[in-house]
Amino acid sequence: MSLQEAPAIWGAMRARHGQDTATAPGFARMISTCLDNGVDWVDHADIYDDGAVEALHGQALQHLTASERGRLRVISKCGVRFASPGQPGVRLHHYRSDAAWLHQQVDASLARLGVEQIDLYLLHRPDYLMQVEETAGALADLIESGKIAACGVSNFSVHQVDAVTESGRVHPIANQVEVSPFHADALDNGQLDQARRRAMVLLAWSPLGGSRLFVGDDAASRRLRTCLEAMRTRYSGAPGIDSLVLAWLRRMGVTPILGTASIERLQRQVSELAAIEMDVQDWYEILEAARGIRVP
Ligand SMILES: NC(=O)c1ccc[n+]([C@@H]2O[C@H](COP(=O)([O-])OP(=O)(O)OC[C@H]3O[C@@H](n4cnc5c(N)ncnc54)[C@H](OP(=O)(O)O)[C@@H]3O)[C@@H](O)[C@H]2O)c1
């Protein structure tokens, strides 16, 4: 399934901390569940647990059938560096986007993931020192060599996406940004409009606010929960409040990256998401509940 058609993506960032997904057989069961439910894409990054999540993916592949491995699509990212035992010599958080770094990180991710090609490779964060020609050229070379099938960006502003695209070397097919009712900047800062205009996929990280939806004790979280609890009874089968938020994202054409490490939860979220046709007034009600103000 193409990225454009994907109803959702599974994000593996928390996989090693989840009961279901911390081992290779468990991770493989999650992947099988994703594939059975139409979620063919899994999101990684070189920094997730210093590469250990990608390595877990690689180990899990041997527990999948050849047909499952053939259908699975992988996203990974590079560019973020932070002080950790897995990044020797790094003394402070910073970003890198030079060609040598990209080539090195793609090779390392391919080896850990146990795949010959990464289906979508993202620049994880905008590097203020980025030399656009060099970085875009490196991405083009990686596509040419077959190590990556396509490229995109993450947390890039509209102007930063324009800079990469207008280099003429590559066409980023996705921008992965934080989007949820709690964090809806993309609706007004041009990222959503740009994705539509350029036929890019806007991928939403932390679609549920990274669990704030359930545990947040702030006013916006409480208002949103109250709103969603009342709303769910208006939908057939009374879906979970999480699925309503995912449907809110889908309603505007944004693709959520599901962060759960629970197989049962992922299965429920995906099947409920498929069944929800979100009413336009409900969509605005969710926005207003999170913002705490009415739209003008
Ligand atoms: N590009 C970037 O800069 C960037 C940054 C952050 C993340 N990401 C990507 O985005 C993905 C998703 O981000 P996220 O993990 O923050 O997403 P999220 O879906 O907003 O949050 C996931 C968290 O919510 C909990 N949760 C989900 N459903 C729940 C429910 N019904 N009840 C209680 N808790 C529930 C999960 O716990 P359980 O596991 O127990 O369900 C997990 O701790 C990541 O995996 C990563 O791939 C990208």
CSV table of C-alpha atoms and ligand atoms in Angstrom, one decimal:
chain,number,residue,atom,x,y,z
A,1,MET,CA,0.0,0.0,0.0
A,2,SER,CA,1.4,3.4,-0.9
A,3,LEU,CA,2.0,6.0,1.7
A,4,GLN,CA,-0.8,8.2,0.3
A,5,GLU,CA,-3.3,5.3,0.8
A,6,ALA,CA,-2.1,4.3,4.3
A,7,PRO,CA,-4.9,4.9,6.9
A,8,ALA,CA,-2.3,5.0,9.6
A,9,ILE,CA,1.3,4.1,10.4
A,10,TRP,CA,2.8,2.3,13.4
A,11,GLY,CA,5.5,4.2,15.2
A,12,ALA,CA,8.1,1.9,16.8
A,13,MET,CA,9.7,4.6,19.1
A,14,ARG,CA,8.3,3.1,22.3
A,15,ALA,CA,8.5,-0.6,21.2
A,16,ARG,CA,11.3,-1.6,23.6
A,17,HIS,CA,9.3,-0.3,26.5
A,18,GLY,CA,6.0,-2.0,25.7
A,19,GLN,CA,5.1,-5.4,27.1
A,20,ASP,CA,3.9,-6.7,23.8
A,21,THR,CA,6.7,-5.4,21.6
A,22,ALA,CA,10.0,-5.5,23.6
A,23,THR,CA,11.1,-8.9,22.2
A,24,ALA,CA,11.7,-9.9,18.6
A,25,PRO,CA,8.7,-12.4,18.5
A,26,GLY,CA,6.5,-9.8,20.1
A,27,PHE,CA,7.6,-7.1,17.8
A,28,ALA,CA,6.9,-9.5,14.9
A,29,ARG,CA,3.4,-10.2,16.3
A,30,MET,CA,2.8,-6.4,16.3
A,31,ILE,CA,4.0,-6.1,12.7
A,32,SER,CA,1.7,-9.1,11.6
A,33,THR,CA,-1.2,-7.4,13.4
A,34,CYS,CA,-0.4,-4.1,11.6
A,35,LEU,CA,-0.3,-5.9,8.2
A,36,ASP,CA,-3.5,-7.8,8.9
A,37,ASN,CA,-5.2,-4.5,9.6
A,38,GLY,CA,-4.0,-2.5,6.6
A,39,VAL,CA,-1.1,-0.8,8.4
A,40,ASP,CA,1.9,-1.6,6.2
A,41,TRP,CA,4.2,1.2,7.2
A,42,VAL,CA,6.4,1.3,10.4
A,43,ASP,CA,8.2,4.4,11.5
A,44,HIS,CA,11.7,4.3,12.9
A,45,ALA,CA,14.7,6.6,13.5
A,46,ASP,CA,18.4,6.0,14.0
A,47,ILE,CA,18.2,7.5,17.4
A,48,TYR,CA,15.3,5.4,18.9
A,49,ASP,CA,17.1,3.8,21.8
A,50,ASP,CA,20.4,4.4,20.0
A,51,GLY,CA,19.5,2.1,17.1
A,52,ALA,CA,18.2,-0.7,19.3
A,53,VAL,CA,14.7,-0.3,18.0
A,54,GLU,CA,15.9,-0.7,14.4
A,55,ALA,CA,17.9,-3.7,15.5
A,56,LEU,CA,14.8,-5.2,17.2
A,57,HIS,CA,13.0,-4.8,13.8
A,58,GLY,CA,15.8,-6.6,12.1
A,59,GLN,CA,15.6,-9.5,14.6
A,60,ALA,CA,11.8,-9.6,14.3
A,61,LEU,CA,12.0,-10.1,10.5
A,62,GLN,CA,12.9,-13.8,10.9
A,63,HIS,CA,9.6,-14.4,12.7
A,64,LEU,CA,7.6,-13.0,9.7
A,65,THR,CA,6.6,-14.9,6.6
A,66,ALA,CA,8.2,-14.0,3.3
A,67,SER,CA,4.9,-12.5,2.2
A,68,GLU,CA,4.7,-10.3,5.3
A,69,ARG,CA,8.3,-9.1,4.8
A,70,GLY,CA,7.4,-8.3,1.2
A,71,ARG,CA,4.5,-6.1,2.2
A,72,LEU,CA,6.1,-4.3,5.1
A,73,ARG,CA,7.2,-0.7,4.4
A,74,VAL,CA,9.9,1.0,6.5
A,75,ILE,CA,10.4,4.7,7.3
A,76,SER,CA,13.6,5.8,9.0
A,77,LYS,CA,15.2,9.1,9.8
A,78,CYS,CA,18.6,10.7,10.6
A,79,GLY,CA,20.0,14.0,11.6
A,80,VAL,CA,19.5,14.3,15.3
A,81,ARG,CA,22.5,13.8,17.6
A,82,PHE,CA,22.4,13.9,21.4
A,83,ALA,CA,24.7,13.0,24.2
A,84,SER,CA,24.2,9.3,25.0
A,85,PRO,CA,26.4,6.2,25.3
A,86,GLY,CA,25.5,5.2,21.8
A,87,GLN,CA,26.7,8.5,20.3
A,88,PRO,CA,30.3,8.8,21.5
A,89,GLY,CA,31.9,12.3,21.3
A,90,VAL,CA,28.5,14.1,21.3
A,91,ARG,CA,28.5,16.6,24.2
A,92,LEU,CA,25.3,18.5,23.3
A,93,HIS,CA,22.1,18.1,21.3
A,94,HIS,CA,22.6,19.1,17.7
A,95,TYR,CA,21.7,18.3,14.1
A,96,ARG,CA,23.6,17.1,11.1
A,97,SER,CA,22.6,17.0,7.5
A,98,ASP,CA,25.9,16.8,5.6
A,99,ALA,CA,26.3,14.2,2.9
A,100,ALA,CA,28.8,12.0,4.7
A,101,TRP,CA,26.5,11.8,7.7
A,102,LEU,CA,23.5,10.8,5.6
A,103,HIS,CA,25.4,8.1,3.8
A,104,GLN,CA,26.9,6.7,7.0
A,105,GLN,CA,23.5,6.7,8.8
A,106,VAL,CA,21.6,5.1,5.9
A,107,ASP,CA,24.1,2.2,5.8
A,108,ALA,CA,23.9,1.8,9.6
A,109,SER,CA,20.1,1.8,9.5
A,110,LEU,CA,19.9,-0.7,6.6
A,111,ALA,CA,22.2,-3.1,8.5
A,112,ARG,CA,20.2,-2.8,11.8
A,113,LEU,CA,16.8,-3.1,10.0
A,114,GLY,CA,18.0,-6.1,8.0
A,115,VAL,CA,16.6,-4.7,4.7
A,116,GLU,CA,18.1,-3.8,1.4
A,117,GLN,CA,16.1,-0.6,1.0
A,118,ILE,CA,14.4,1.9,3.3
A,119,ASP,CA,11.1,2.8,1.7
A,120,LEU,CA,11.1,6.4,3.0
A,121,TYR,CA,14.0,8.3,4.5
A,122,LEU,CA,13.4,11.5,6.4
A,123,LEU,CA,15.6,14.3,7.6
A,124,HIS,CA,14.6,14.2,11.3
A,125,ARG,CA,14.9,17.9,12.1
A,126,PRO,CA,15.9,21.0,10.2
A,127,ASP,CA,19.6,21.6,10.6
A,128,TYR,CA,20.2,25.4,10.6
A,129,LEU,CA,23.6,24.7,9.1
A,130,MET,CA,22.2,22.6,6.2
A,131,GLN,CA,23.7,23.2,2.8
A,132,VAL,CA,20.6,22.4,0.8
A,133,GLU,CA,22.4,21.5,-2.4
A,134,GLU,CA,24.6,19.0,-0.6
A,135,THR,CA,21.9,17.5,1.5
A,136,ALA,CA,19.4,17.2,-1.3
A,137,GLY,CA,22.2,15.9,-3.6
A,138,ALA,CA,23.0,13.2,-1.0
A,139,LEU,CA,19.3,12.2,-0.8
A,140,ALA,CA,19.2,12.0,-4.6
A,141,ASP,CA,22.3,9.8,-4.7
A,142,LEU,CA,20.8,7.5,-2.0
A,143,ILE,CA,17.6,7.1,-4.2
A,144,GLU,CA,19.8,6.5,-7.3
A,145,SER,CA,21.7,3.8,-5.5
A,146,GLY,CA,18.5,2.1,-4.4
A,147,LYS,CA,19.3,2.4,-0.7
A,148,ILE,CA,16.2,4.5,-0.1
A,149,ALA,CA,13.1,4.5,-2.3
A,150,ALA,CA,11.9,8.0,-1.5
A,151,CYS,CA,12.8,10.9,0.8
A,152,GLY,CA,11.0,13.3,3.0
A,153,VAL,CA,11.5,15.6,6.0
A,154,SER,CA,10.3,15.9,9.6
A,155,ASN,CA,9.6,19.0,11.7
A,156,PHE,CA,10.4,21.2,8.6
A,157,SER,CA,8.7,24.6,8.2
A,158,VAL,CA,7.0,25.5,5.0
A,159,HIS,CA,10.1,27.5,3.9
A,160,GLN,CA,12.5,24.7,4.8
A,161,VAL,CA,10.4,22.2,2.6
A,162,ASP,CA,10.4,24.8,-0.2
A,163,ALA,CA,14.2,25.1,0.0
A,164,VAL,CA,14.7,21.3,-0.3
A,165,THR,CA,12.1,21.0,-3.1
A,166,GLU,CA,13.4,24.0,-5.0
A,167,SER,CA,16.9,22.5,-5.1
A,168,GLY,CA,15.4,20.5,-7.9
A,169,ARG,CA,17.3,17.4,-6.8
A,170,VAL,CA,14.6,15.6,-4.9
A,171,HIS,CA,10.8,15.7,-4.2
A,172,PRO,CA,10.1,15.2,-0.5
A,173,ILE,CA,7.0,13.0,-0.3
A,174,ALA,CA,6.2,13.6,3.3
A,175,ASN,CA,6.6,16.0,6.2
A,176,GLN,CA,6.3,14.4,9.6
A,177,VAL,CA,5.3,16.9,12.3
A,178,GLU,CA,3.5,16.9,15.6
A,179,VAL,CA,-0.2,17.2,15.1
A,180,SER,CA,-3.0,16.5,17.5
A,181,PRO,CA,-5.9,18.5,19.0
A,182,PHE,CA,-3.3,19.7,21.6
A,183,HIS,CA,-0.8,20.7,19.0
A,184,ALA,CA,-2.6,22.0,15.9
A,185,ASP,CA,-0.1,24.5,14.6
A,186,ALA,CA,0.1,22.8,11.2
A,187,LEU,CA,-3.4,23.9,10.5
A,188,ASP,CA,-2.4,27.5,10.6
A,189,ASN,CA,1.3,27.7,9.9
A,190,GLY,CA,1.0,26.5,6.3
A,191,GLN,CA,2.3,22.9,6.7
A,192,LEU,CA,-1.1,21.3,6.0
A,193,ASP,CA,-1.8,23.6,3.0
A,194,GLN,CA,1.7,23.0,1.7
A,195,ALA,CA,1.3,19.2,2.0
A,196,ARG,CA,-2.0,19.4,0.0
A,197,ARG,CA,-0.5,21.7,-2.6
A,198,ARG,CA,2.6,19.7,-3.1
A,199,ALA,CA,0.9,16.2,-2.9
A,200,MET,CA,3.0,15.4,0.2
A,201,VAL,CA,1.7,13.3,3.0
A,202,LEU,CA,1.5,15.0,6.4
A,203,LEU,CA,2.4,12.4,9.0
A,204,ALA,CA,1.3,13.2,12.5
A,205,TRP,CA,3.6,12.2,15.4
A,206,SER,CA,2.2,12.1,18.9
A,207,PRO,CA,-1.3,12.1,17.5
A,208,LEU,CA,-2.7,11.4,21.0
A,209,GLY,CA,-0.3,13.9,22.6
A,210,GLY,CA,2.0,11.1,23.6
A,211,SER,CA,-0.7,9.9,26.1
A,212,ARG,CA,-1.6,13.4,27.3
A,213,LEU,CA,-5.1,12.6,26.1
A,214,PHE,CA,-5.5,10.0,28.8
A,215,VAL,CA,-3.3,11.2,31.7
A,216,GLY,CA,-3.1,15.0,31.1
A,217,ASP,CA,-4.2,16.9,34.2
A,218,ASP,CA,-4.3,20.3,32.5
A,219,ALA,CA,-7.5,22.2,31.5
A,220,ALA,CA,-7.2,21.4,27.8
A,221,SER,CA,-6.8,17.7,28.4
A,222,ARG,CA,-9.8,17.7,30.8
A,223,ARG,CA,-12.0,19.7,28.3
A,224,LEU,CA,-11.0,17.4,25.4
A,225,ARG,CA,-11.8,14.2,27.4
A,226,THR,CA,-15.2,15.5,28.4
A,227,CYS,CA,-16.0,16.5,24.9
A,228,LEU,CA,-14.9,13.1,23.4
A,229,GLU,CA,-16.6,11.0,26.1
A,230,ALA,CA,-19.9,12.7,25.2
A,231,MET,CA,-19.2,12.4,21.5
A,232,ARG,CA,-18.3,8.7,21.4
A,233,THR,CA,-21.9,7.7,22.2
A,234,ARG,CA,-23.0,9.4,19.0
A,235,TYR,CA,-21.0,7.0,16.9
A,236,SER,CA,-21.9,3.5,16.1
A,237,GLY,CA,-20.2,1.0,18.5
A,238,ALA,CA,-19.1,3.9,20.8
A,239,PRO,CA,-15.4,4.0,19.7
A,240,GLY,CA,-12.7,4.9,22.1
A,241,ILE,CA,-11.8,8.6,22.6
A,242,ASP,CA,-8.4,7.7,21.1
A,243,SER,CA,-10.0,6.5,17.8
A,244,LEU,CA,-12.1,9.8,17.6
A,245,VAL,CA,-8.9,11.8,17.8
A,246,LEU,CA,-7.3,9.6,15.1
A,247,ALA,CA,-10.4,10.1,12.9
A,248,TRP,CA,-10.2,13.9,13.6
A,249,LEU,CA,-6.7,13.8,12.0
A,250,ARG,CA,-7.9,11.6,9.1
A,251,ARG,CA,-10.8,13.9,8.4
A,252,MET,CA,-8.3,16.6,7.3
A,253,GLY,CA,-6.1,14.2,5.4
A,254,VAL,CA,-3.4,13.8,8.0
A,255,THR,CA,-2.0,10.4,8.6
A,256,PRO,CA,-1.5,9.4,12.3
A,257,ILE,CA,1.5,7.5,13.5
A,258,LEU,CA,0.1,5.2,16.2
A,259,GLY,CA,2.5,5.2,19.1
A,260,THR,CA,0.9,2.4,21.1
A,261,ALA,CA,3.0,-0.7,21.9
A,262,SER,CA,-0.1,-2.7,22.8
A,263,ILE,CA,-1.2,-5.1,20.0
A,264,GLU,CA,-4.8,-5.1,21.3
A,265,ARG,CA,-5.0,-1.3,21.4
A,266,LEU,CA,-3.5,-0.9,17.9
A,267,GLN,CA,-6.0,-3.4,16.5
A,268,ARG,CA,-9.0,-1.6,18.1
A,269,GLN,CA,-7.8,1.9,17.1
A,270,VAL,CA,-7.3,0.8,13.5
A,271,SER,CA,-10.7,-1.0,13.2
A,272,GLU,CA,-12.6,1.9,14.9
A,273,LEU,CA,-10.8,4.5,12.8
A,274,ALA,CA,-11.9,2.7,9.6
A,275,ALA,CA,-15.6,2.8,10.8
A,276,ILE,CA,-15.7,6.5,11.8
A,277,GLU,CA,-17.0,9.1,9.4
A,278,MET,CA,-16.4,12.2,11.4
A,279,ASP,CA,-19.1,14.8,11.3
A,280,VAL,CA,-17.9,18.3,10.4
A,281,GLN,CA,-19.4,19.8,13.5
A,282,ASP,CA,-17.8,17.2,15.7
A,283,TRP,CA,-14.5,18.0,14.0
A,284,TYR,CA,-14.8,21.7,15.1
A,285,GLU,CA,-16.1,20.7,18.5
A,286,ILE,CA,-12.8,18.8,19.1
A,287,LEU,CA,-10.7,21.7,17.9
A,288,GLU,CA,-12.6,24.1,20.2
A,289,ALA,CA,-12.4,21.8,23.2
A,290,ALA,CA,-8.6,21.5,22.9
A,291,ARG,CA,-8.2,25.3,22.2
A,292,GLY,CA,-10.6,26.4,24.8
A,293,ILE,CA,-12.0,29.1,22.5
A,294,ARG,CA,-14.6,29.1,19.8
A,295,VAL,CA,-13.6,29.6,16.1
A,296,PRO,CA,-14.6,33.1,15.0
B,1,LIG,N1,9.6,13.0,13.9
B,1,LIG,C1,9.6,13.3,15.2
B,1,LIG,O1,10.3,14.2,15.6
B,1,LIG,C2,8.9,12.4,16.2
B,1,LIG,C3,8.8,12.7,17.5
B,1,LIG,C4,8.1,11.8,18.4
B,1,LIG,C5,7.5,10.7,17.8
B,1,LIG,N2,7.7,10.4,16.5
B,1,LIG,C6,7.0,9.2,15.9
B,1,LIG,O2,5.6,9.2,16.2
B,1,LIG,C7,5.2,8.0,16.8
B,1,LIG,C8,4.0,8.2,17.7
B,1,LIG,O3,4.4,9.1,18.8
B,1,LIG,P1,3.8,8.8,20.2
B,1,LIG,O4,4.3,7.5,20.7
B,1,LIG,O5,4.1,10.0,21.0
B,1,LIG,O6,2.2,8.7,19.9
B,1,LIG,P2,0.9,8.8,20.7
B,1,LIG,O7,0.0,7.7,20.1
B,1,LIG,O8,0.4,10.2,20.8
B,1,LIG,O9,1.3,8.3,22.2
B,1,LIG,C9,1.6,7.0,22.5
B,1,LIG,C10,1.4,6.8,24.0
B,1,LIG,O10,0.0,6.8,24.3
B,1,LIG,C11,-0.3,5.7,25.0
B,1,LIG,N3,-1.7,5.3,24.6
B,1,LIG,C12,-2.2,5.0,23.3
B,1,LIG,N4,-3.5,4.7,23.4
B,1,LIG,C13,-3.8,4.7,24.7
B,1,LIG,C14,-5.0,4.4,25.4
B,1,LIG,N5,-6.1,4.1,24.7
B,1,LIG,N6,-5.0,4.5,26.8
B,1,LIG,C15,-3.9,4.9,27.4
B,1,LIG,N7,-2.7,5.1,26.8
B,1,LIG,C16,-2.7,5.0,25.5
B,1,LIG,C17,0.7,4.6,24.6
B,1,LIG,O11,0.8,3.7,25.6
B,1,LIG,P3,0.7,2.1,25.3
B,1,LIG,O12,1.9,1.7,24.5
B,1,LIG,O13,0.5,1.4,26.6
B,1,LIG,O14,-0.6,1.9,24.5
B,1,LIG,C18,1.9,5.4,24.4
B,1,LIG,O15,2.6,5.6,25.7
B,1,LIG,C19,6.5,7.5,17.5
B,1,LIG,O16,6.5,6.1,17.7
B,1,LIG,C20,7.5,7.8,16.5
B,1,LIG,O17,7.6,6.9,15.4
B,1,LIG,C21,8.3,11.2,15.7
